[in-house]
Structures are given as structure tokens and as C-alpha cells.
Coordinates of C-alpha atoms in Angstrom, one line a residue:
Chain A
M1 CA 31.6 -28.4 -16.9
A2 CA 31.5 -31.8 -15.4
D3 CA 33.3 -30.3 -12.4
Q4 CA 30.6 -27.8 -12.0
T5 CA 27.7 -30.3 -12.0
K6 CA 29.5 -32.1 -9.3
N7 CA 29.4 -29.1 -7.1
Q8 CA 25.8 -28.3 -7.5
G9 CA 24.8 -30.6 -4.6
G10 CA 23.0 -29.2 -1.6
S11 CA 26.0 -27.3 -0.2
V12 CA 25.3 -23.7 0.7
L13 CA 29.0 -23.0 0.3
R14 CA 31.6 -24.9 -1.5
I15 CA 35.2 -23.9 -2.1
E16 CA 37.7 -25.8 -4.2
E17 CA 41.4 -25.6 -4.5
I18 CA 41.6 -22.1 -3.1
S19 CA 45.2 -20.8 -3.0
K20 CA 46.6 -17.5 -1.8
S21 CA 50.2 -16.2 -1.5
F22 CA 51.4 -13.0 0.0
G23 CA 54.6 -12.3 -1.9
P24 CA 56.8 -15.3 -1.4
V25 CA 54.7 -16.6 1.6
S26 CA 52.1 -19.2 0.6
A27 CA 49.2 -19.0 3.0
L28 CA 46.8 -21.4 1.3
E29 CA 47.7 -24.2 -1.0
G30 CA 44.5 -25.6 -2.4
V31 CA 41.9 -25.6 0.3
T32 CA 38.7 -27.6 -0.5
L33 CA 35.8 -27.6 1.8
H34 CA 32.0 -27.5 1.9
L35 CA 29.3 -26.2 4.2
E36 CA 25.8 -27.7 4.3
P37 CA 22.6 -25.7 5.0
G38 CA 22.1 -25.1 8.7
E39 CA 25.5 -26.7 9.5
V40 CA 28.1 -25.4 11.8
L41 CA 31.6 -26.2 10.6
G42 CA 34.5 -25.8 12.9
L43 CA 37.9 -24.9 11.4
V44 CA 40.9 -25.6 13.6
G45 CA 44.6 -25.5 13.0
S46 CA 47.8 -24.1 14.4
N47 CA 48.8 -20.5 14.1
G48 CA 49.6 -19.4 10.6
A49 CA 47.8 -22.4 9.1
G50 CA 45.8 -20.1 7.0
K51 CA 42.4 -20.0 8.8
S52 CA 42.0 -16.3 8.9
T53 CA 43.2 -15.9 5.3
L54 CA 40.5 -18.4 4.2
V55 CA 37.9 -16.5 6.1
K56 CA 39.0 -13.2 4.5
I57 CA 38.8 -14.8 1.1
I58 CA 35.2 -16.2 1.6
T59 CA 34.2 -12.8 2.9
G60 CA 35.6 -10.9 -0.1
Y61 CA 38.3 -9.0 1.7
Y62 CA 41.1 -10.9 -0.1
Q63 CA 40.9 -12.2 -3.6
P64 CA 42.3 -15.7 -4.1
D65 CA 45.1 -16.5 -6.5
G66 CA 43.4 -19.6 -7.7
G67 CA 40.4 -21.9 -7.0
R68 CA 36.7 -21.6 -7.2
I69 CA 33.8 -20.7 -4.9
W70 CA 30.2 -21.7 -5.1
V71 CA 27.3 -20.3 -3.1
D72 CA 24.1 -22.3 -3.4
G73 CA 25.6 -24.2 -6.3
E74 CA 26.3 -21.0 -8.2
P75 CA 29.8 -20.0 -9.1
V76 CA 30.7 -16.7 -7.5
E77 CA 33.7 -14.3 -7.5
F78 CA 33.9 -11.8 -4.7
K79 CA 35.7 -8.6 -5.5
S80 CA 34.7 -6.9 -2.3
V81 CA 33.2 -7.4 1.1
D82 CA 30.0 -5.9 -0.3
D83 CA 29.9 -8.6 -3.0
A84 CA 30.0 -11.4 -0.4
R85 CA 27.4 -9.6 1.6
A86 CA 25.1 -9.5 -1.4
H87 CA 25.3 -13.3 -1.4
G88 CA 24.3 -13.4 2.3
I89 CA 27.7 -13.9 3.7
E90 CA 28.4 -12.1 7.0
T91 CA 31.6 -12.1 9.0
V92 CA 32.8 -11.5 12.6
F93 CA 36.5 -10.8 12.0
Q94 CA 39.2 -11.8 14.4
D95 CA 40.0 -8.2 15.1
L96 CA 36.3 -7.5 15.4
A97 CA 36.4 -4.7 12.7
L98 CA 35.2 -2.1 15.2
V99 CA 36.2 1.6 15.0
D100 CA 37.0 2.6 18.6
E101 CA 36.2 6.3 18.0
L102 CA 32.7 5.6 16.7
S103 CA 29.6 5.0 18.8
V104 CA 28.1 1.6 19.2
Y105 CA 25.3 2.3 16.8
H106 CA 27.5 3.8 14.1
N107 CA 29.7 0.6 14.4
L108 CA 26.6 -1.6 14.1
F109 CA 25.6 0.2 10.9
L110 CA 29.0 1.0 9.5
N111 CA 28.8 1.0 5.7
R112 CA 25.2 0.0 5.9
E113 CA 23.9 3.3 7.4
L114 CA 20.3 4.2 7.2
T115 CA 20.2 7.3 5.1
V116 CA 18.1 9.6 3.1
G117 CA 19.0 11.1 -0.2
R118 CA 21.1 10.1 -3.1
G119 CA 24.7 11.2 -3.8
L120 CA 25.2 12.8 -0.4
R121 CA 23.4 10.3 1.8
F122 CA 22.3 11.9 5.0
L123 CA 22.5 9.8 8.2
R124 CA 19.3 8.8 9.9
N125 CA 20.9 8.7 13.3
K126 CA 17.7 8.6 15.3
R127 CA 16.4 5.5 13.5
M128 CA 19.8 3.8 13.7
K129 CA 19.9 4.4 17.4
E130 CA 16.4 3.0 17.9
E131 CA 17.1 -0.1 15.8
A132 CA 20.4 -0.6 17.5
R133 CA 18.9 -0.4 21.0
R134 CA 16.0 -2.7 20.1
Y135 CA 18.2 -5.3 18.5
L136 CA 20.8 -5.4 21.2
S137 CA 18.1 -5.8 23.9
D138 CA 16.5 -8.5 21.8
I139 CA 19.7 -10.6 21.9
Q140 CA 20.3 -9.5 25.5
V141 CA 23.5 -7.7 25.0
S142 CA 24.0 -5.1 27.8
I143 CA 25.9 -1.9 27.1
P144 CA 25.7 1.4 28.9
S145 CA 24.2 3.2 25.8
V146 CA 24.3 2.9 22.1
D147 CA 25.9 6.4 22.0
T148 CA 28.9 5.1 23.9
P149 CA 32.1 5.0 21.8
V150 CA 33.2 1.4 21.5
E151 CA 36.6 2.3 23.0
K152 CA 34.8 2.6 26.3
L153 CA 33.4 -1.0 26.2
S154 CA 35.0 -4.0 27.7
G155 CA 36.6 -6.7 25.6
G156 CA 33.6 -8.9 25.9
Q157 CA 31.1 -6.1 25.1
R158 CA 33.1 -5.2 22.0
Q159 CA 33.0 -8.8 20.9
A160 CA 29.2 -8.9 21.4
I161 CA 28.8 -5.8 19.3
A162 CA 30.9 -7.4 16.5
V163 CA 28.7 -10.5 16.6
A164 CA 25.5 -8.5 16.8
R165 CA 26.5 -6.5 13.7
A166 CA 26.8 -9.6 11.6
T167 CA 23.8 -11.4 13.0
R168 CA 21.5 -8.3 12.6
Q169 CA 21.5 -8.7 8.8
P170 CA 18.2 -10.2 7.7
G171 CA 19.4 -11.7 4.4
M172 CA 22.2 -13.6 6.1
K173 CA 22.7 -17.2 4.9
I174 CA 26.3 -17.9 5.9
L175 CA 28.0 -16.6 9.0
L176 CA 31.8 -16.7 9.3
L177 CA 33.1 -16.4 12.9
D178 CA 36.9 -16.0 13.3
E179 CA 37.5 -16.7 17.0
P180 CA 34.2 -15.3 18.1
L181 CA 34.7 -16.2 21.8
A182 CA 38.3 -15.2 22.2
A183 CA 37.8 -12.2 24.5
M184 CA 34.7 -13.5 26.4
G185 CA 34.0 -14.4 29.9
A186 CA 32.0 -17.6 30.5
R187 CA 28.7 -15.9 30.8
E188 CA 29.0 -13.9 27.6
A189 CA 30.5 -16.8 25.8
S190 CA 27.4 -18.9 26.6
L191 CA 25.2 -16.0 25.5
I192 CA 27.0 -16.0 22.1
I193 CA 26.9 -19.8 21.9
A194 CA 23.2 -19.7 22.5
L195 CA 22.7 -17.0 19.9
V196 CA 24.8 -19.0 17.3
K197 CA 23.0 -22.2 18.0
N198 CA 19.6 -20.5 17.7
L199 CA 20.6 -18.9 14.4
A200 CA 21.7 -22.3 13.0
R201 CA 18.7 -24.3 14.3
E202 CA 15.9 -21.8 14.0
H203 CA 16.9 -19.8 11.0
G204 CA 18.9 -22.3 9.1
V205 CA 22.0 -20.1 9.0
S206 CA 25.2 -22.0 8.1
M207 CA 28.3 -21.2 9.9
L208 CA 32.0 -21.6 9.7
V209 CA 33.7 -21.1 13.1
V210 CA 37.4 -20.7 13.6
D211 CA 38.4 -21.3 17.2
H212 CA 41.5 -22.4 19.2
N213 CA 39.4 -23.7 22.0
Y214 CA 38.4 -27.3 21.1
T215 CA 35.8 -27.4 23.9
H216 CA 34.0 -24.5 22.2
I217 CA 34.3 -26.2 18.8
F218 CA 32.8 -29.5 20.2
E219 CA 30.0 -27.5 21.8
L220 CA 29.2 -25.4 18.8
C221 CA 29.9 -27.5 15.7
D222 CA 28.4 -30.3 13.7
R223 CA 31.6 -31.1 11.8
I224 CA 35.3 -30.3 12.1
N225 CA 37.9 -29.6 9.5
V226 CA 41.6 -29.3 10.4
I227 CA 43.6 -27.0 8.3
E228 CA 47.4 -27.5 8.3
Q229 CA 50.0 -25.7 6.1
G230 CA 47.4 -24.3 3.8
R231 CA 45.4 -27.6 3.3
V232 CA 42.5 -29.4 4.9
T233 CA 44.0 -32.5 6.5
L234 CA 41.0 -33.9 8.5
D235 CA 37.3 -33.8 7.9
K236 CA 35.0 -35.5 10.6
R237 CA 31.7 -35.1 12.1
V238 CA 31.8 -34.4 15.8
E239 CA 30.1 -37.6 16.8
E240 CA 32.8 -39.5 14.8
T241 CA 35.6 -38.0 16.8
S242 CA 36.5 -36.8 20.3
L243 CA 38.4 -34.1 22.0
G244 CA 41.2 -36.6 22.7
E245 CA 41.4 -37.7 19.1
L246 CA 41.5 -34.2 17.8
T247 CA 44.2 -33.1 20.2
E248 CA 46.2 -36.2 19.3
F249 CA 45.9 -35.5 15.6
M250 CA 47.0 -31.9 16.0
L251 CA 49.9 -32.9 18.1
T252 CA 51.0 -35.5 15.6
S253 CA 50.8 -33.2 12.7
Y254 CA 52.6 -30.5 14.7
K255 CA 55.4 -32.9 15.5
Q256 CA 55.6 -33.8 11.8
Q257 CA 55.9 -30.2 10.9
L258 CA 58.8 -29.8 13.3
Q259 CA 60.6 -32.8 11.8
Y260 CA 60.0 -32.1 8.1
G261 CA 58.7 -28.6 8.0
Chain B
M1 CA 14.0 3.8 26.4
G2 CA 12.1 0.7 27.2
T3 CA 15.1 -1.6 27.0
P4 CA 15.8 -4.1 29.8
V5 CA 19.5 -3.3 29.3
A6 CA 21.4 -2.2 32.4
T7 CA 22.0 1.4 31.4
A8 CA 24.5 2.5 33.9
S9 CA 26.7 5.2 32.4
T10 CA 29.4 7.2 34.0
E11 CA 27.3 10.3 34.3
G12 CA 24.0 8.6 35.1
R13 CA 25.0 6.3 37.8
G14 CA 22.1 4.9 39.8
I15 CA 19.6 6.3 37.4
P16 CA 18.4 3.2 35.5
A17 CA 17.4 3.2 31.8
A18 CA 17.6 6.9 31.4
P19 CA 20.6 7.8 29.3
T20 CA 21.2 11.5 29.7
R21 CA 20.9 13.2 26.3
P22 CA 23.5 15.9 25.8
S23 CA 21.9 19.1 24.7
R24 CA 22.1 20.2 21.1
W25 CA 24.6 22.9 22.0
R26 CA 26.7 20.6 24.1
R27 CA 26.9 18.1 21.2
L28 CA 27.7 20.9 18.8
I29 CA 30.5 22.4 20.9
Q30 CA 32.3 20.2 23.2
G31 CA 35.7 19.6 24.8
Q32 CA 38.4 21.5 23.1
E33 CA 36.1 23.4 20.9
L34 CA 34.6 24.9 24.0
V35 CA 38.0 25.8 25.5
V36 CA 39.0 27.5 22.2
T37 CA 35.7 29.4 22.0
L38 CA 36.2 30.8 25.5
V39 CA 39.8 31.7 24.6
G40 CA 38.5 33.5 21.5
I41 CA 35.8 35.4 23.5
A42 CA 38.4 36.4 26.1
L43 CA 40.7 37.7 23.4
I44 CA 38.0 39.7 21.7
I45 CA 37.0 41.3 25.1
F46 CA 40.7 42.0 25.9
F47 CA 41.4 43.7 22.5
S48 CA 38.2 45.6 22.7
V49 CA 39.1 47.0 26.1
A50 CA 42.8 47.4 25.5
T51 CA 42.5 49.2 22.2
S52 CA 40.1 51.7 20.8
A53 CA 40.5 50.5 17.2
F54 CA 39.6 46.8 17.6
A55 CA 35.8 47.0 18.1
T56 CA 35.2 49.2 15.1
G57 CA 33.4 48.7 11.8
S58 CA 36.5 49.3 9.7
N59 CA 38.4 46.7 11.7
L60 CA 35.7 44.1 11.1
S61 CA 36.7 44.0 7.5
T62 CA 40.4 43.9 8.4
V63 CA 40.0 41.0 10.8
S64 CA 37.8 39.2 8.3
G65 CA 40.6 39.4 5.8
Y66 CA 42.9 37.8 8.4
I67 CA 40.4 35.1 9.3
A68 CA 39.0 34.0 5.9
P69 CA 42.1 32.4 4.3
I70 CA 43.1 30.6 7.6
L71 CA 39.5 29.4 8.0
I72 CA 39.2 28.0 4.5
L73 CA 42.5 26.2 4.7
A74 CA 41.7 24.9 8.3
V75 CA 38.4 23.3 7.3
A76 CA 40.0 22.0 4.1
E77 CA 42.6 20.2 6.1
V78 CA 40.2 18.7 8.7
P79 CA 39.1 15.7 6.7
V80 CA 42.7 15.0 5.6
L81 CA 43.9 15.3 9.2
T82 CA 41.1 13.2 10.5
L83 CA 42.4 10.4 8.2
G84 CA 45.8 10.8 10.0
E85 CA 47.2 12.4 6.8
I86 CA 48.2 15.9 6.0
D87 CA 48.2 18.0 2.7
L88 CA 51.1 20.4 2.5
S89 CA 50.5 20.9 -1.3
V90 CA 47.4 22.9 -0.7
G91 CA 49.8 25.9 -0.1
G92 CA 51.2 25.4 -3.6
V93 CA 47.7 24.9 -5.2
Y94 CA 46.8 28.2 -3.5
V95 CA 49.6 30.1 -5.2
L96 CA 49.2 28.4 -8.6
S97 CA 45.4 28.7 -9.1
P98 CA 45.0 32.4 -9.7
F99 CA 47.9 32.3 -12.2
L100 CA 46.2 29.5 -14.0
V101 CA 43.1 31.7 -14.5
V102 CA 45.3 34.4 -16.0
Y103 CA 47.2 32.0 -18.3
L104 CA 43.9 30.5 -19.5
N105 CA 42.6 34.0 -20.1
N106 CA 45.7 34.7 -22.1
A107 CA 45.0 31.6 -24.1
G108 CA 41.5 33.0 -24.9
I109 CA 39.4 31.3 -22.3
P110 CA 37.0 33.7 -20.5
P111 CA 37.7 34.2 -16.8
L112 CA 34.6 32.4 -15.4
L113 CA 35.3 29.3 -17.5
G114 CA 39.0 29.6 -16.6
I115 CA 38.0 29.6 -12.9
I116 CA 36.0 26.4 -13.4
I117 CA 38.9 24.7 -15.3
T118 CA 41.3 25.8 -12.5
L119 CA 39.1 24.3 -9.8
V120 CA 39.0 21.1 -11.8
I121 CA 42.8 21.2 -12.0
G122 CA 42.8 21.7 -8.2
I123 CA 40.7 18.5 -7.8
V124 CA 43.0 16.6 -10.2
I125 CA 46.1 17.7 -8.1
G126 CA 44.4 16.4 -5.0
I127 CA 43.5 13.1 -6.7
I128 CA 47.1 12.7 -7.7
N129 CA 48.2 13.3 -4.1
G130 CA 45.7 10.8 -2.9
L131 CA 46.6 8.1 -5.4
I132 CA 50.3 8.4 -4.7
T133 CA 49.6 8.3 -0.9
V134 CA 47.1 5.5 -1.0
Y135 CA 48.2 3.2 -3.8
L136 CA 52.0 3.8 -3.9
R137 CA 52.1 4.0 -0.1
V138 CA 54.2 7.2 0.1
P139 CA 53.4 9.0 3.4
S140 CA 51.2 12.0 2.6
F141 CA 53.7 14.3 4.3
I142 CA 56.3 13.4 1.7
T143 CA 53.9 13.2 -1.2
T144 CA 52.5 16.6 -0.7
L145 CA 55.9 18.1 0.3
G146 CA 57.0 17.0 -3.2
T147 CA 54.0 18.5 -4.9
V148 CA 54.1 21.8 -3.0
F149 CA 57.6 22.5 -4.2
A150 CA 56.8 21.3 -7.7
L151 CA 53.8 23.6 -7.9
E152 CA 55.6 26.6 -6.5
G153 CA 58.3 25.9 -9.0
I154 CA 55.8 25.8 -11.8
V155 CA 54.5 29.2 -10.7
L156 CA 57.9 30.8 -10.6
L157 CA 59.0 29.3 -13.9
S158 CA 55.9 30.2 -15.8
S159 CA 55.6 33.7 -14.5
N160 CA 59.4 34.5 -14.6
G161 CA 58.9 35.7 -11.1
I162 CA 56.9 38.7 -12.3
Q163 CA 53.7 39.9 -10.6
V164 CA 50.5 40.0 -12.7
N165 CA 47.0 41.3 -12.1
P166 CA 44.0 39.0 -11.8
V167 CA 41.6 39.0 -14.8
G168 CA 37.9 39.3 -14.9
G169 CA 35.1 41.8 -14.8
D170 CA 34.3 43.9 -11.7
T171 CA 31.2 41.9 -10.6
L172 CA 33.2 38.6 -10.8
A173 CA 36.0 40.2 -8.7
Q174 CA 33.6 41.7 -6.2
V175 CA 31.8 38.3 -5.7
L176 CA 35.1 36.4 -5.5
G177 CA 37.0 38.3 -2.9
A178 CA 37.3 41.9 -3.8
W179 CA 34.3 43.1 -1.7
Q180 CA 35.5 43.4 1.8
F181 CA 33.2 40.8 3.3
S182 CA 33.1 38.4 0.3
S183 CA 35.9 36.1 1.5
I184 CA 34.6 35.7 5.0
L185 CA 31.1 34.9 3.7
W186 CA 32.6 32.3 1.4
A187 CA 34.7 30.9 4.2
L188 CA 31.7 30.6 6.6
G189 CA 29.5 29.1 3.8
I190 CA 32.2 26.5 3.1
A191 CA 32.6 25.7 6.8
V192 CA 28.9 25.1 7.2
A193 CA 28.6 23.0 4.1
L194 CA 31.7 20.9 5.1
H195 CA 30.4 20.5 8.6
I196 CA 27.1 19.1 7.3
V197 CA 29.0 16.7 5.0
F198 CA 31.4 15.7 7.7
R199 CA 28.9 15.2 10.6
H200 CA 25.7 14.2 8.9
T201 CA 26.4 12.1 5.8
S202 CA 27.7 8.5 5.4
F203 CA 30.7 9.9 3.5
G204 CA 31.6 12.0 6.6
L205 CA 31.1 9.0 8.9
H206 CA 33.4 6.9 6.6
I207 CA 36.1 9.6 6.9
T208 CA 36.1 9.3 10.7
A209 CA 35.9 5.5 10.5
T210 CA 38.8 5.2 8.1
G211 CA 40.9 7.6 10.1
G212 CA 40.1 5.8 13.3
N213 CA 40.8 2.2 12.1
V214 CA 41.5 1.7 8.4
T215 CA 41.6 -2.1 8.6
A216 CA 38.3 -2.4 10.5
S217 CA 36.7 0.1 8.1
A218 CA 37.9 -1.9 5.1
E219 CA 36.6 -5.2 6.7
S220 CA 33.3 -3.5 7.1
G221 CA 33.2 -2.8 3.4
V222 CA 34.0 1.0 3.6
K223 CA 35.8 2.0 0.4
V224 CA 38.8 3.3 2.3
G225 CA 40.9 4.0 -0.8
W226 CA 38.2 6.1 -2.4
V227 CA 37.5 7.9 0.9
R228 CA 41.1 8.9 1.3
V229 CA 41.5 10.1 -2.3
A230 CA 38.3 12.1 -2.1
C231 CA 39.5 14.0 1.0
F232 CA 42.7 15.0 -0.7
A233 CA 40.6 16.1 -3.7
I234 CA 38.4 18.3 -1.5
C235 CA 41.4 19.8 0.3
S236 CA 43.0 20.7 -3.0
L237 CA 39.8 22.1 -4.5
L238 CA 39.4 24.4 -1.5
G239 CA 43.0 25.5 -1.8
A240 CA 42.5 26.4 -5.5
F241 CA 39.3 28.3 -4.6
L242 CA 41.0 30.3 -1.9
G243 CA 43.9 31.2 -4.2
I244 CA 41.4 32.8 -6.6
L245 CA 39.6 34.6 -3.7
D246 CA 42.8 36.0 -2.3
G247 CA 43.9 37.0 -5.8
Y248 CA 40.9 39.2 -6.2
R249 CA 41.0 40.4 -2.6
I250 CA 44.6 41.5 -2.8
G251 CA 44.3 42.7 -6.4
S252 CA 47.7 41.4 -7.6
L253 CA 49.3 38.0 -7.9
N254 CA 52.8 37.5 -6.5
P255 CA 54.5 34.4 -7.6
G256 CA 56.7 34.4 -4.5
T257 CA 53.7 34.2 -2.1
D258 CA 54.4 31.9 0.8
G259 CA 51.6 29.4 0.5
L260 CA 53.3 26.9 2.7
T261 CA 53.2 29.2 5.8
L262 CA 49.6 30.0 5.2
M263 CA 48.8 26.3 4.9
F264 CA 50.5 25.7 8.3
Y265 CA 48.3 28.5 9.8
G266 CA 45.4 26.4 8.6
V267 CA 46.7 23.2 10.1
A268 CA 47.5 25.1 13.3
A269 CA 43.9 26.4 13.5
A270 CA 42.5 22.9 13.0
V271 CA 44.8 21.5 15.7
V272 CA 44.0 24.4 18.1
G273 CA 40.3 23.7 17.5
G274 CA 40.6 20.1 18.5
T275 CA 41.4 18.0 15.5
A276 CA 44.0 15.3 16.3
L277 CA 46.9 14.8 13.9
T278 CA 46.8 11.2 14.8
G279 CA 43.5 10.6 13.0
G280 CA 40.1 9.5 13.9
K281 CA 39.1 12.8 15.5
G282 CA 38.2 15.9 13.6
T283 CA 35.9 18.9 14.0
I284 CA 35.1 21.5 11.3
I285 CA 33.5 23.8 13.9
G286 CA 36.6 23.6 16.1
A287 CA 38.8 24.4 13.1
A288 CA 36.7 27.4 12.2
I289 CA 36.8 28.7 15.7
G290 CA 40.5 28.1 15.8
A291 CA 40.9 30.1 12.6
I292 CA 38.9 33.0 14.1
V293 CA 41.1 32.9 17.2
L294 CA 44.3 33.1 15.2
G295 CA 42.9 35.9 13.0
V296 CA 41.7 37.9 16.0
L297 CA 45.1 37.4 17.6
E298 CA 47.0 38.6 14.5
D299 CA 44.8 41.6 14.1
G300 CA 44.8 42.5 17.8
F301 CA 48.6 42.3 17.9
N302 CA 48.9 44.5 14.8
I303 CA 46.6 47.1 16.4
M304 CA 48.5 47.1 19.7
G305 CA 51.7 47.6 17.7
I306 CA 53.2 44.4 19.1
N307 CA 56.1 43.1 17.1
A308 CA 54.9 40.8 14.3
F309 CA 57.4 38.2 15.5
A310 CA 55.5 38.0 18.8
Y311 CA 52.6 36.6 16.8
Q312 CA 54.7 33.7 15.6
L313 CA 55.8 33.0 19.2
V314 CA 52.2 33.0 20.5
L315 CA 51.1 30.9 17.6
G316 CA 53.8 28.3 18.3
L317 CA 52.9 28.2 22.0
A318 CA 49.2 27.9 21.2
I319 CA 49.8 24.9 18.9
L320 CA 51.9 23.2 21.6
G321 CA 49.3 24.0 24.3
A322 CA 46.4 22.8 22.1
M323 CA 48.2 19.6 21.2
I324 CA 49.0 18.8 24.9
L325 CA 45.4 19.6 25.9
N326 CA 44.1 17.4 23.0
I327 CA 46.2 14.4 24.1
Q328 CA 45.6 14.8 27.8
M329 CA 41.8 15.1 27.2
D330 CA 42.0 11.9 25.2
S331 CA 43.7 10.0 28.0
L332 CA 41.0 11.2 30.4
R333 CA 38.5 9.4 28.3
A334 CA 38.6 5.8 29.4
G335 CA 39.9 2.8 27.5
R336 CA 41.7 4.0 24.5
R337 CA 43.0 1.2 22.3
G338 CA 46.6 0.2 22.5
G339 CA 48.1 1.4 25.7
G340 CA 44.7 2.0 27.2
R341 CA 44.4 -1.1 29.2
A342 CA 45.6 0.3 32.6
R343 CA 43.3 3.2 32.2
K344 CA 40.5 1.0 31.1
K345 CA 40.9 -1.0 34.3
S346 CA 40.9 2.0 36.6
A347 CA 38.0 3.6 34.8
R348 CA 36.0 0.5 35.3
G349 CA 36.9 0.4 38.9
A350 CA 35.4 3.8 39.3
D351 CA 32.3 2.8 37.4
P352 CA 30.4 -0.1 38.9
G353 CA 27.9 0.1 36.0
A354 CA 30.1 -1.6 33.5
G355 CA 31.0 -4.3 35.8
Q356 CA 27.4 -4.7 36.9
S357 CA 26.1 -5.4 33.4
L358 CA 28.8 -7.9 32.5
P359 CA 30.5 -9.2 35.6
S360 CA 32.4 -12.0 34.0
V361 CA 34.6 -10.1 31.6
E362 CA 38.3 -9.9 32.3
D363 CA 40.2 -7.2 30.6
D364 CA 43.2 -9.4 30.4
S365 CA 41.5 -11.3 27.7
S366 CA 40.9 -8.3 25.5
P367 CA 41.3 -8.9 21.7
E368 CA 44.8 -7.6 21.5
S369 CA 46.2 -10.1 23.9
A370 CA 43.9 -12.9 22.8
S371 CA 44.6 -12.8 19.1
T372 CA 47.0 -15.5 18.3
H373 CA 48.0 -14.9 14.8

């Protein structure tokens, strides 16, 4: 009970002692972190440190073995992606979660199709197309047509569609971005960075960004957490640290892992 | 459409912001469906000219009898095939179901109620197939290979290998297959209903999505387990229904009926019609047209007195041809995932539009190569 009161501060998201194993492999060993309203938190760490697993737990795709999650000070338990979405958590997955065979607009609306009728829900394709077209032009994403199957799009265009799908949701409070800029050219990356910054500043959306590119992290984030071997090992605001310090820290912990790991 | 987006598509190069809308017909019948339709029309013309018996009223009922079973099994398999799965057991369900109606009748349950119970049992068999495949991760080919043998064994054991007659009043029999055009009308009705579900509902969209990329669909929140189990249930239900129809159509129930071969005719029709066995691509209309082509072929060969074995040969070649066509047409479409990078590049080279809208994107940094864990 005392524990719970402690966590009812202003944090929009707080996770405590989250652990997750896949068979004998332990991916997360008690991760604790918090995310403040309108804050952009960068999550960095070497490959296999558990960043993507953590993202998939917060988004309801995986269920943790142990630990607790609070959203707006309220304890939550996500059994599915829909559960997390109901709490305003949207995700851009590392693999983008796009279905190549489907059109751009069907991907944008996948599992949240506009429909009529109950039981058998009939697709309102025309409305979905219109809304997709309008939204993509609003955020200045250029694609040949919303009818195009996403398999015909370039890597960067696909990434933009994946980001657009998450940001389109009106009830969004928390946005999880797992390597959102990985496949992007400089121009598209700056477009997405501008979009992300706008969402944080203007709409108060809190974000958790996983990225290997520290330059992007410093450009986007207010605070940085380093996750190593399933734990958070560093928590600093960007103005308290530097690219050099972060690189040095990562290098040191990497060397330690090689020695003792 | 009023968007400032650079709308340069492959077909509309140089015509800004006017995406060409494919006509209703072109959207309904496209690619391989169109090819198969033309083949079907050519066959009908050929048999009509080459034989005097083909284009006759009495042959219409004969050819309907060939087409209906293949058509129902073909459209039943399409959702399962679109998932990248297959249901072999539907051949066993097909043999078992009319016997179940007879057994239930012997136990004092009236035929109509017996039919409903049998259809429910069909659904249950499909759910079992689905659960074993999805949650115990047995490949569906193996799961349903097991169930098809088990089901045919049940029929042989319970009937002692002896033929029986279907039960039920005359009206029931006429509606459910005995009248010469009843099966084909049921088949066409089922195809239309399934097409609407498959193309125009969110459930249908989720089938294609799951078949295309199961992880991405799950990450999007699609209930992929449920979708897959439901497709097996639908397939099995239709197999049970067809068994009952064919029981009344033929007028006697043979426990040695080769359901497995009939099931493969259904799969063949679906493949010929443009459904990919690899998943993510399926068409009910194509499967129905494929079934009509196979039925016309079988009937035409019979009339011309061509050896029945020749039908098997042609069927085999047709499946091979269709599959090759299917895969080749797929490679023609630009940028398929996986090995599609080289094609993606060449396609973009030929299409200045894509480069124009997003000049800075390098294909080398596509998500596959950029993902680092």
C-alpha cells in the first residue's frame, strides 16, 4: 500500500521491477523507470539488452513475469495490445508491424477499421481512404496513393506510415517508438523528428524512444536511460550529460560485460 | 483529391494528384482471375463447337453436378490457404457428415435436427484442427492429415464398410442436393456470402493481414489465434454441409468415398484461381471460377470420350501452370518483402515518381538490414 502511494506522483507511466524470461533466457531482470507528462525519454543499450522486450511489455504484446505498471498513477495490467491502447498507449514497433500485402489505408486502420454493423462489421473503405489521405497530407507524408500496397513503398515511406498509424490516434497519451528513424533518410528523419517534437510540446504526449543513434537521442529526448543486461544502469537528463559521456559509459559497461559477462 | 502529396504512380506518371481509380470490374476480376476466366470461356466455346452434347439443357445439370462440390470445397479452403495453412481433413468431414445424420436418425433424432447437430460437429472438428495448429504449433498439413485419416477410419469402423441410404423426407432431400440444380445454387450462394465476408468485413481483412504477416498483425492487436481457428471452423463446416448435399444428390452413402481426392480438387481450383499457398493472397471469386473451369473440363472430356486419366494429367499441368503464373506475376509486382530488394531498386529506377516524392531514402537502409536485434 505504501508502495503504491509512492508511485502516485505525476508520472504518466511508471514501471517497477519488471522482469521477463523466455525459457531459460532472462531478458529483463527488474527494470524500473518513469515517464513524466510531455517528456521524451530515450532508452539506449547494446543489442539484446532488453529494450524491445520492455517496449513490447508496456504495449501489452508480452505479459511480464513480475513487476508492476502504473499509468497516471493507476495500477494497470495489460493482457493485450488493445488493453494498452485503451490506456492511450500507442507503439511504433521496430519491425513496423505493417502487412505488405495490404494497402496503405488498410494498414493505417488495421484492427481499428471504420465499420458499420455489429457481429459482421462491414468495412467503410471510402471513409478510411479519405481519412488516411487527409491525415497523411496533414503530416506531410508523401506516398503515391493510399491504395498502394505497402510492399511497393520505400523503407522510409513504410516507416512514415508506421509512425502515422500510431500518431493518428486521438486518445494517445504515451507513444513508444522502437528505433523510429532506423530506415530513414535525413529529410524524412527530420520530418519525423519535427512530428515527434510537436506531439510532445503541443499535445503533451509523453514518449519513450529506443534508438541506437545517440545523435538522434540527444536531439529528441529530455532524459536518457541506459539499459544493460535487463536493468536500468544510468538515468540522466540530457543537459546533465553529453554525447561523449554517454559513449564512454556504454563503452565501459560493454568492456565490463566482456570481462565478467 | 485535394492533397498536396506528390501522387506519381506507376500508371499515372506525369498526371499529378489524379490517382486512376480501377473500374469496379477490374477490381472484381484481376490478374490471374482474369486469365482463368478467359481459359474457362475458351473451354466452353471449344466444347460447344467440338461436341453436340455439351451446350444442351441436360448437360447443364451434369456439369453443375461436377462443379458444385469442387466449388464449395475451393471457396472453403480459400481463407485457410490465405493464412498460409491447408485443411486436408475437410475431405474426411465430407465423408463422415452424411453418416452422422443417419446415425443420429437411428438414435431417434429427426433428420433436420440431425443435420444441424452434424454441422455443429463439423465446426467442432475445425476448431480442434485450429487449436492443434495454432496453440500446439503442429503444421496444419500434419494436423489435418491426422484428422482426415482418423475421420475416414471412424466412417469405415462405424458403418462396417456397408453403404446406407440418406434419411429425411422428400422436400428436405430436394432442397439439400437431390434436385438437379440445388447443389450448384447452394454453391454459388455460399461463394457470394463468403466473398462478401472475405472482402468487405473486418474479419476478412484480418484473415489477409494474418496470412500476410502474423507478427505485424498481432502487434496491431489483431486476434490472430482466433482468426486462424475461425477459418478452420468455417472450412470444416462447409465440408460437413457439402457431405450432406452430396449424400442427397447421389442418393446413397458410400463409406469408401475418396474425400481426400475431392478435397485436393478444391485446393487445385483455389490455386488455379489465384490463391497463393504461401499466404496473404486469396480470392473467393478466383476459386469459384477455378472450380467452374475444372468442372467444365471434366464434363467436356467425358462427353468427348477422352480417357478419364487424361483429366488427371490436364489437372496436374493446370495446377503447375497456375502456380508458376501466380509466382511470376508476384515477382512482377515491385518490391516484395524478403528477396525483393533488387526488384525494388529496379522498379524505382523505372518510376521517377517514388524517387521524386522522397529523394533521400536509400533502400540499403530498409528495416530488414537496419534492425539490429
